mmCIF file of C-alpha atoms in Angstrom:
data_model
loop_
_atom_site.group_PDB
_atom_site.id
_atom_site.type_symbol
_atom_site.label_atom_id
_atom_site.label_comp_id
_atom_site.label_asym_id
_atom_site.label_seq_id
_atom_site.Cartn_x
_atom_site.Cartn_y
_atom_site.Cartn_z
ATOM 1 C CA UNK A 132 -6.311 -13.460 -59.216
ATOM 2 C CA UNK A 133 -9.830 -14.095 -60.447
ATOM 3 C CA UNK A 134 -8.457 -16.964 -62.586
ATOM 4 C CA UNK A 135 -6.721 -18.509 -59.551
ATOM 5 C CA UNK A 136 -9.889 -18.166 -57.499
ATOM 6 C CA UNK A 137 -11.885 -19.877 -60.226
ATOM 7 C CA UNK A 138 -9.364 -22.759 -60.369
ATOM 8 C CA UNK A 139 -9.602 -23.087 -56.589
ATOM 9 C CA UNK A 140 -13.374 -23.283 -56.756
ATOM 10 C CA UNK A 141 -13.198 -25.979 -59.450
ATOM 11 C CA UNK A 142 -10.726 -27.992 -57.381
ATOM 12 C CA UNK A 143 -12.968 -27.778 -54.339
ATOM 13 C CA UNK A 144 -15.929 -28.849 -56.431
ATOM 14 C CA UNK A 145 -13.902 -31.771 -57.770
ATOM 15 C CA UNK A 146 -12.961 -32.859 -54.247
ATOM 16 C CA UNK A 147 -16.596 -32.667 -53.145
ATOM 17 C CA UNK A 148 -17.690 -34.706 -56.163
ATOM 18 C CA UNK A 149 -14.999 -37.311 -55.521
ATOM 19 C CA UNK A 150 -16.085 -37.596 -51.889
ATOM 20 C CA UNK A 151 -19.708 -37.912 -52.958
ATOM 21 C CA UNK A 152 -18.870 -40.626 -55.501
ATOM 22 C CA UNK A 153 -16.754 -42.453 -52.938
ATOM 23 C CA UNK A 154 -19.544 -42.482 -50.365
ATOM 24 C CA UNK A 155 -21.875 -44.094 -52.920
ATOM 25 C CA UNK A 156 -19.474 -46.841 -54.010
ATOM 26 C CA UNK A 157 -19.528 -50.294 -52.403
ATOM 27 C CA UNK A 158 -17.208 -50.320 -49.409
ATOM 28 C CA UNK A 159 -15.994 -52.638 -46.684
ATOM 29 C CA UNK A 160 -19.107 -51.720 -44.700
ATOM 30 C CA UNK A 161 -21.115 -53.594 -47.354
ATOM 31 C CA UNK A 162 -19.106 -56.816 -46.994
ATOM 32 C CA UNK A 163 -21.440 -58.355 -44.416
ATOM 33 C CA UNK A 164 -24.491 -57.355 -46.452
ATOM 34 C CA UNK A 165 -23.106 -58.975 -49.604
ATOM 35 C CA UNK A 166 -22.022 -62.118 -47.739
ATOM 36 C CA UNK A 167 -25.585 -62.520 -46.461
ATOM 37 C CA UNK A 168 -26.947 -61.925 -49.976
ATOM 38 C CA UNK A 169 -24.542 -64.517 -51.361
ATOM 39 C CA UNK A 170 -25.713 -67.100 -48.807
ATOM 40 C CA UNK A 171 -29.337 -66.613 -49.904
ATOM 41 C CA UNK A 172 -28.518 -67.132 -53.563
ATOM 42 C CA UNK A 173 -26.197 -70.073 -52.980
ATOM 43 C CA UNK A 174 -28.772 -71.759 -50.743
ATOM 44 C CA UNK A 175 -31.324 -71.791 -53.562
ATOM 45 C CA UNK A 176 -28.688 -72.961 -56.024
ATOM 46 C CA UNK A 177 -27.888 -75.915 -53.768
ATOM 47 C CA UNK A 178 -31.583 -76.713 -53.243
ATOM 48 C CA UNK A 179 -32.112 -77.157 -56.975
ATOM 49 C CA UNK A 180 -29.040 -79.360 -57.200
ATOM 50 C CA UNK A 181 -29.784 -81.666 -54.270
ATOM 51 C CA UNK A 182 -32.352 -83.654 -56.270
ATOM 52 C CA UNK A 183 -31.434 -84.894 -59.761
ATOM 53 C CA UNK A 184 -34.035 -83.136 -61.888
ATOM 54 C CA UNK A 185 -35.370 -85.161 -64.785
ATOM 55 C CA UNK A 186 -38.567 -85.237 -66.736
ATOM 56 C CA UNK A 187 -39.708 -88.551 -65.256
ATOM 57 C CA UNK A 188 -39.396 -87.248 -61.693
ATOM 58 C CA UNK A 189 -41.306 -84.018 -62.372
ATOM 59 C CA UNK A 190 -44.079 -85.559 -64.478
ATOM 60 C CA UNK A 191 -45.759 -86.860 -61.327
ATOM 61 C CA UNK A 192 -46.300 -83.314 -60.022
ATOM 62 C CA UNK A 193 -49.811 -81.920 -60.274
ATOM 63 C CA UNK A 194 -50.462 -79.898 -63.423
ATOM 64 C CA UNK A 195 -47.123 -80.810 -65.017
ATOM 65 C CA UNK A 196 -48.666 -80.957 -68.505
ATOM 66 C CA UNK A 197 -49.503 -77.251 -68.279
ATOM 67 C CA UNK A 198 -46.625 -76.116 -66.093
ATOM 68 C CA UNK A 199 -43.852 -77.729 -68.150
ATOM 69 C CA UNK A 200 -41.859 -78.118 -64.944
ATOM 70 C CA UNK A 201 -38.801 -79.820 -66.397
ATOM 71 C CA UNK A 202 -37.728 -77.154 -68.923
ATOM 72 C CA UNK A 203 -38.752 -74.344 -66.579
ATOM 73 C CA UNK A 204 -36.797 -75.719 -63.645
ATOM 74 C CA UNK A 205 -33.807 -76.083 -65.931
ATOM 75 C CA UNK A 206 -34.133 -72.366 -66.643
ATOM 76 C CA UNK A 207 -34.647 -71.510 -62.968
ATOM 77 C CA UNK A 208 -31.518 -73.479 -62.090
ATOM 78 C CA UNK A 209 -29.569 -71.482 -64.657
ATOM 79 C CA UNK A 210 -30.932 -68.151 -63.417
ATOM 80 C CA UNK A 211 -30.126 -68.998 -59.798
ATOM 81 C CA UNK A 212 -26.572 -69.854 -60.833
ATOM 82 C CA UNK A 213 -26.309 -66.495 -62.590
ATOM 83 C CA UNK A 214 -27.620 -64.765 -59.464
ATOM 84 C CA UNK A 215 -24.934 -66.381 -57.337
ATOM 85 C CA UNK A 216 -22.310 -65.336 -59.878
ATOM 86 C CA UNK A 217 -23.606 -61.758 -59.820
ATOM 87 C CA UNK A 218 -23.277 -61.568 -56.032
ATOM 88 C CA UNK A 219 -19.803 -63.097 -56.248
ATOM 89 C CA UNK A 220 -18.736 -60.487 -58.809
ATOM 90 C CA UNK A 221 -20.075 -57.702 -56.617
ATOM 91 C CA UNK A 222 -18.249 -59.136 -53.611
ATOM 92 C CA UNK A 223 -14.958 -59.170 -55.531
ATOM 93 C CA UNK A 224 -15.108 -55.361 -55.584
ATOM 94 C CA UNK A 225 -15.549 -55.068 -51.820
ATOM 95 C CA UNK A 226 -12.711 -55.162 -49.334
ATOM 96 C CA UNK A 227 -13.300 -57.765 -46.650
ATOM 97 C CA UNK A 228 -15.810 -59.855 -48.606
ATOM 98 C CA UNK A 229 -15.414 -63.609 -48.276
ATOM 99 C CA UNK A 230 -17.912 -66.098 -49.648
ATOM 100 C CA UNK A 231 -19.243 -67.846 -46.518
ATOM 101 C CA UNK A 232 -18.453 -71.494 -45.943
ATOM 102 C CA UNK A 233 -22.003 -72.752 -45.539
ATOM 103 C CA UNK A 234 -23.270 -76.218 -44.761
ATOM 104 C CA UNK A 235 -26.956 -76.161 -45.610
ATOM 105 C CA UNK A 236 -29.775 -78.528 -44.828
ATOM 106 C CA UNK A 237 -32.906 -78.669 -46.964
ATOM 107 C CA UNK A 238 -36.612 -79.412 -46.568
ATOM 108 C CA UNK A 239 -37.612 -82.919 -47.549
ATOM 109 C CA UNK A 240 -38.386 -83.283 -51.251
ATOM 110 C CA UNK A 241 -39.101 -86.989 -51.619
ATOM 111 C CA UNK A 242 -41.724 -86.440 -54.313
ATOM 112 C CA UNK A 243 -42.104 -84.099 -57.259
ATOM 113 C CA UNK A 244 -45.104 -82.508 -55.560
ATOM 114 C CA UNK A 245 -43.172 -81.664 -52.391
ATOM 115 C CA UNK A 246 -40.210 -80.465 -54.461
ATOM 116 C CA UNK A 247 -42.381 -77.942 -56.320
ATOM 117 C CA UNK A 248 -44.190 -76.804 -53.165
ATOM 118 C CA UNK A 249 -40.905 -76.310 -51.324
ATOM 119 C CA UNK A 250 -39.485 -74.410 -54.280
ATOM 120 C CA UNK A 251 -42.428 -72.007 -54.143
ATOM 121 C CA UNK A 252 -41.932 -71.349 -50.437
ATOM 122 C CA UNK A 253 -38.169 -70.888 -50.784
ATOM 123 C CA UNK A 254 -38.421 -68.615 -53.826
ATOM 124 C CA UNK A 255 -40.997 -66.356 -52.160
ATOM 125 C CA UNK A 256 -38.962 -66.247 -48.940
ATOM 126 C CA UNK A 257 -35.725 -65.340 -50.702
ATOM 127 C CA UNK A 258 -37.557 -62.714 -52.767
ATOM 128 C CA UNK A 259 -38.806 -61.096 -49.551
ATOM 129 C CA UNK A 260 -35.323 -61.318 -48.034
ATOM 130 C CA UNK A 261 -33.795 -59.456 -50.985
ATOM 131 C CA UNK A 262 -36.502 -56.785 -50.868
ATOM 132 C CA UNK A 263 -35.586 -56.022 -47.260
ATOM 133 C CA UNK A 264 -31.848 -56.252 -47.953
ATOM 134 C CA UNK A 265 -32.071 -53.327 -50.391
ATOM 135 C CA UNK A 266 -32.569 -51.129 -47.317
ATOM 136 C CA UNK A 267 -29.311 -52.250 -45.703
ATOM 137 C CA UNK A 268 -26.845 -50.388 -47.922
ATOM 138 C CA UNK A 269 -26.240 -46.838 -49.130
ATOM 139 C CA UNK A 270 -24.428 -47.962 -52.303
ATOM 140 C CA UNK A 271 -26.673 -47.899 -55.415
ATOM 141 C CA UNK A 272 -24.648 -50.672 -57.066
ATOM 142 C CA UNK A 273 -25.442 -52.987 -54.160
ATOM 143 C CA UNK A 274 -29.109 -52.077 -53.724
ATOM 144 C CA UNK A 275 -29.620 -52.400 -57.503
ATOM 145 C CA UNK A 276 -28.517 -56.032 -57.423
ATOM 146 C CA UNK A 277 -30.824 -56.829 -54.494
ATOM 147 C CA UNK A 278 -33.745 -55.210 -56.329
ATOM 148 C CA UNK A 279 -32.945 -57.206 -59.452
ATOM 149 C CA UNK A 280 -32.656 -60.491 -57.560
ATOM 150 C CA UNK A 281 -35.883 -59.749 -55.654
ATOM 151 C CA UNK A 282 -37.673 -59.304 -58.990
ATOM 152 C CA UNK A 283 -36.100 -62.484 -60.365
ATOM 153 C CA UNK A 284 -37.160 -64.672 -57.451
ATOM 154 C CA UNK A 285 -40.602 -63.084 -57.306
ATOM 155 C CA UNK A 286 -41.055 -64.065 -60.949
ATOM 156 C CA UNK A 287 -40.055 -67.648 -60.104
ATOM 157 C CA UNK A 288 -42.509 -67.681 -57.203
ATOM 158 C CA UNK A 289 -45.398 -66.383 -59.328
ATOM 159 C CA UNK A 290 -44.724 -69.004 -61.986
ATOM 160 C CA UNK A 291 -44.841 -71.765 -59.380
ATOM 161 C CA UNK A 292 -47.844 -70.290 -57.586
ATOM 162 C CA UNK A 293 -49.808 -70.004 -60.821
ATOM 163 C CA UNK A 294 -49.661 -73.786 -61.075
ATOM 164 C CA UNK A 295 -50.415 -74.496 -57.408
ATOM 165 C CA UNK A 296 -52.789 -71.765 -56.224
ATOM 166 C CA UNK A 297 -56.306 -70.862 -57.336
ATOM 167 C CA UNK A 298 -56.268 -67.223 -56.173
ATOM 168 C CA UNK A 299 -53.014 -65.300 -56.380
ATOM 169 C CA UNK A 300 -54.331 -61.826 -55.545
ATOM 170 C CA UNK A 301 -56.968 -61.891 -52.777
ATOM 171 C CA UNK A 302 -59.273 -58.904 -52.702
ATOM 172 C CA UNK A 303 -58.808 -58.354 -48.950
ATOM 173 C CA UNK A 304 -55.046 -57.817 -49.061
ATOM 174 C CA UNK A 305 -53.710 -55.173 -46.684
ATOM 175 C CA UNK A 306 -50.054 -55.174 -47.672
ATOM 176 C CA UNK A 307 -47.593 -55.450 -50.524
ATOM 177 C CA UNK A 308 -45.262 -58.375 -51.197
ATOM 178 C CA UNK A 309 -43.611 -59.070 -47.822
ATOM 179 C CA UNK A 310 -40.074 -58.102 -46.907
ATOM 180 C CA UNK A 311 -38.161 -60.164 -44.357
ATOM 181 C CA UNK A 312 -35.360 -58.578 -42.349
ATOM 182 C CA UNK A 313 -32.051 -60.493 -42.157
ATOM 183 C CA UNK A 314 -32.526 -61.141 -38.442
ATOM 184 C CA UNK A 315 -35.931 -62.648 -39.139
ATOM 185 C CA UNK A 316 -34.731 -64.791 -42.059
ATOM 186 C CA UNK A 317 -31.852 -66.179 -39.998
ATOM 187 C CA UNK A 318 -34.037 -67.033 -37.008
ATOM 188 C CA UNK A 319 -35.292 -70.561 -36.438
ATOM 189 C CA UNK A 320 -38.884 -71.582 -36.809
ATOM 190 C CA UNK A 321 -41.415 -72.786 -39.353
ATOM 191 C CA UNK A 322 -43.116 -69.434 -39.983
ATOM 192 C CA UNK A 323 -42.987 -67.982 -43.474
ATOM 193 C CA UNK A 324 -39.795 -66.074 -44.105
ATOM 194 C CA UNK A 325 -37.616 -68.010 -41.638
ATOM 195 C CA UNK A 326 -34.664 -70.018 -42.989
ATOM 196 C CA UNK A 327 -32.438 -70.258 -39.923
ATOM 197 C CA UNK A 328 -32.742 -74.011 -39.517
ATOM 198 C CA UNK A 329 -31.583 -74.503 -43.120
ATOM 199 C CA UNK A 330 -28.946 -71.783 -43.440
ATOM 200 C CA UNK A 331 -27.270 -72.632 -40.147
ATOM 201 C CA UNK A 332 -24.788 -70.152 -38.698
ATOM 202 C CA UNK A 333 -22.623 -69.484 -41.740
ATOM 203 C CA UNK A 334 -23.691 -65.823 -41.907
ATOM 204 C CA UNK A 335 -24.925 -63.220 -39.439
ATOM 205 C CA UNK A 336 -27.447 -60.456 -39.904
ATOM 206 C CA UNK A 337 -25.866 -57.240 -41.221
ATOM 207 C CA UNK A 338 -26.617 -54.002 -39.357
ATOM 208 C CA UNK A 339 -28.957 -51.492 -40.950
ATOM 209 C CA UNK A 340 -27.262 -48.442 -42.534
ATOM 210 C CA UNK A 341 -26.868 -44.972 -41.038
ATOM 211 C CA UNK A 342 -26.665 -46.333 -37.496
ATOM 212 C CA UNK A 343 -30.441 -46.555 -37.350
ATOM 213 C CA UNK A 344 -33.142 -49.197 -37.251
ATOM 214 C CA UNK A 345 -35.050 -50.302 -40.344
ATOM 215 C CA UNK A 346 -38.663 -50.976 -39.369
ATOM 216 C CA UNK A 347 -40.509 -52.965 -42.035
ATOM 217 C CA UNK A 348 -44.254 -52.519 -42.362
ATOM 218 C CA UNK A 349 -46.961 -53.757 -44.744
ATOM 219 C CA UNK A 350 -46.494 -50.869 -47.212
ATOM 220 C CA UNK A 351 -43.015 -49.462 -46.631
ATOM 221 C CA UNK A 352 -40.120 -49.173 -44.225
ATOM 222 C CA UNK A 353 -38.971 -46.473 -41.814
ATOM 223 C CA UNK A 354 -35.571 -45.630 -40.361
ATOM 224 C CA UNK A 355 -35.628 -44.745 -36.676
ATOM 225 C CA UNK A 356 -32.646 -43.804 -34.485
ATOM 226 C CA UNK A 357 -31.620 -44.772 -30.977
ATOM 227 C CA UNK A 358 -32.861 -48.345 -30.863
ATOM 228 C CA UNK A 359 -30.707 -51.214 -29.609
ATOM 229 C CA UNK A 360 -29.606 -53.924 -32.032
ATOM 230 C CA UNK A 361 -31.707 -56.572 -30.292
ATOM 231 C CA UNK A 362 -34.791 -54.359 -30.309
ATOM 232 C CA UNK A 363 -34.175 -53.536 -33.950
ATOM 233 C CA UNK A 364 -34.074 -57.195 -34.920
ATOM 234 C CA UNK A 365 -37.166 -58.046 -32.914
ATOM 235 C CA UNK A 366 -39.194 -55.080 -34.156
ATOM 236 C CA UNK A 367 -38.211 -55.487 -37.786
ATOM 237 C CA UNK A 368 -38.888 -59.203 -37.646
ATOM 238 C CA UNK A 369 -42.247 -58.683 -35.975
ATOM 239 C CA UNK A 370 -43.414 -56.144 -38.517
ATOM 240 C CA UNK A 371 -42.235 -58.126 -41.514
ATOM 241 C CA UNK A 372 -43.871 -61.242 -40.159
ATOM 242 C CA UNK A 373 -47.182 -59.621 -39.288
ATOM 243 C CA UNK A 374 -47.621 -57.691 -42.525
ATOM 244 C CA UNK A 375 -50.430 -59.241 -44.587
ATOM 245 C CA UNK A 376 -48.977 -59.791 -48.055
ATOM 246 C CA UNK A 377 -50.862 -59.367 -51.312
ATOM 247 C CA UNK A 378 -50.036 -62.648 -53.054
ATOM 248 C CA UNK A 379 -51.602 -65.727 -51.546
ATOM 249 C CA UNK A 380 -48.441 -67.767 -52.122
ATOM 250 C CA UNK A 381 -46.533 -65.549 -49.698
ATOM 251 C CA UNK A 382 -48.885 -66.589 -46.888
ATOM 252 C CA UNK A 383 -47.885 -70.234 -47.065
ATOM 253 C CA UNK A 384 -46.360 -71.716 -43.942
ATOM 254 C CA UNK A 385 -42.737 -72.714 -44.219
ATOM 255 C CA UNK A 386 -42.789 -76.499 -44.483
#
């Protein structure tokens, strides 16, 4: 009887473990989150492909001799393509995921100088969007990819900023690198962090996990219950927009 009881306990433990593992795996509830993440990555991929990049075009940009823009943008293009592929691979594991059919518009990049400046603003915005997106899932596999992509695009932004800005880390900073909630990113306007007029309506903002509201502040984020969806979007957007970021490049106006 003791042996049977022990087997029963092991079976119950196995069921509990299976349930725990299942709750941590990407699920259909992550489909909207991953579709939004895919749109961010694909938008940057398309931006770098809208202008034929060549050495002659980029040589006219300020500080090109030190920045080596042409080979570095070739590498950034490749990394953005890999990022899009990574999101696509993640989406293939999730029931209900469909790569959005997006028709983007882009900021004007008639000169090499404007192309580089726009790239800095877009890279820093997408980095902040991925930072916030890590708080919109309970699946480690999903949040890991957003963290990795946030680091990737932050690295791109710092490279660009180092060739455009004099001071990258102001001494009076009151916040960390900004995080932009999906609702804020998808809204229209020229403020930093807003891409709505370029992304169009191909994706919608995913809801925060746990049925709560994710409030984004200058140093961290807090989940709070019992707040309407509209209030959640407005509050999260307001906090993410008002937070004073550390890097000076993240303070740039959006075009």
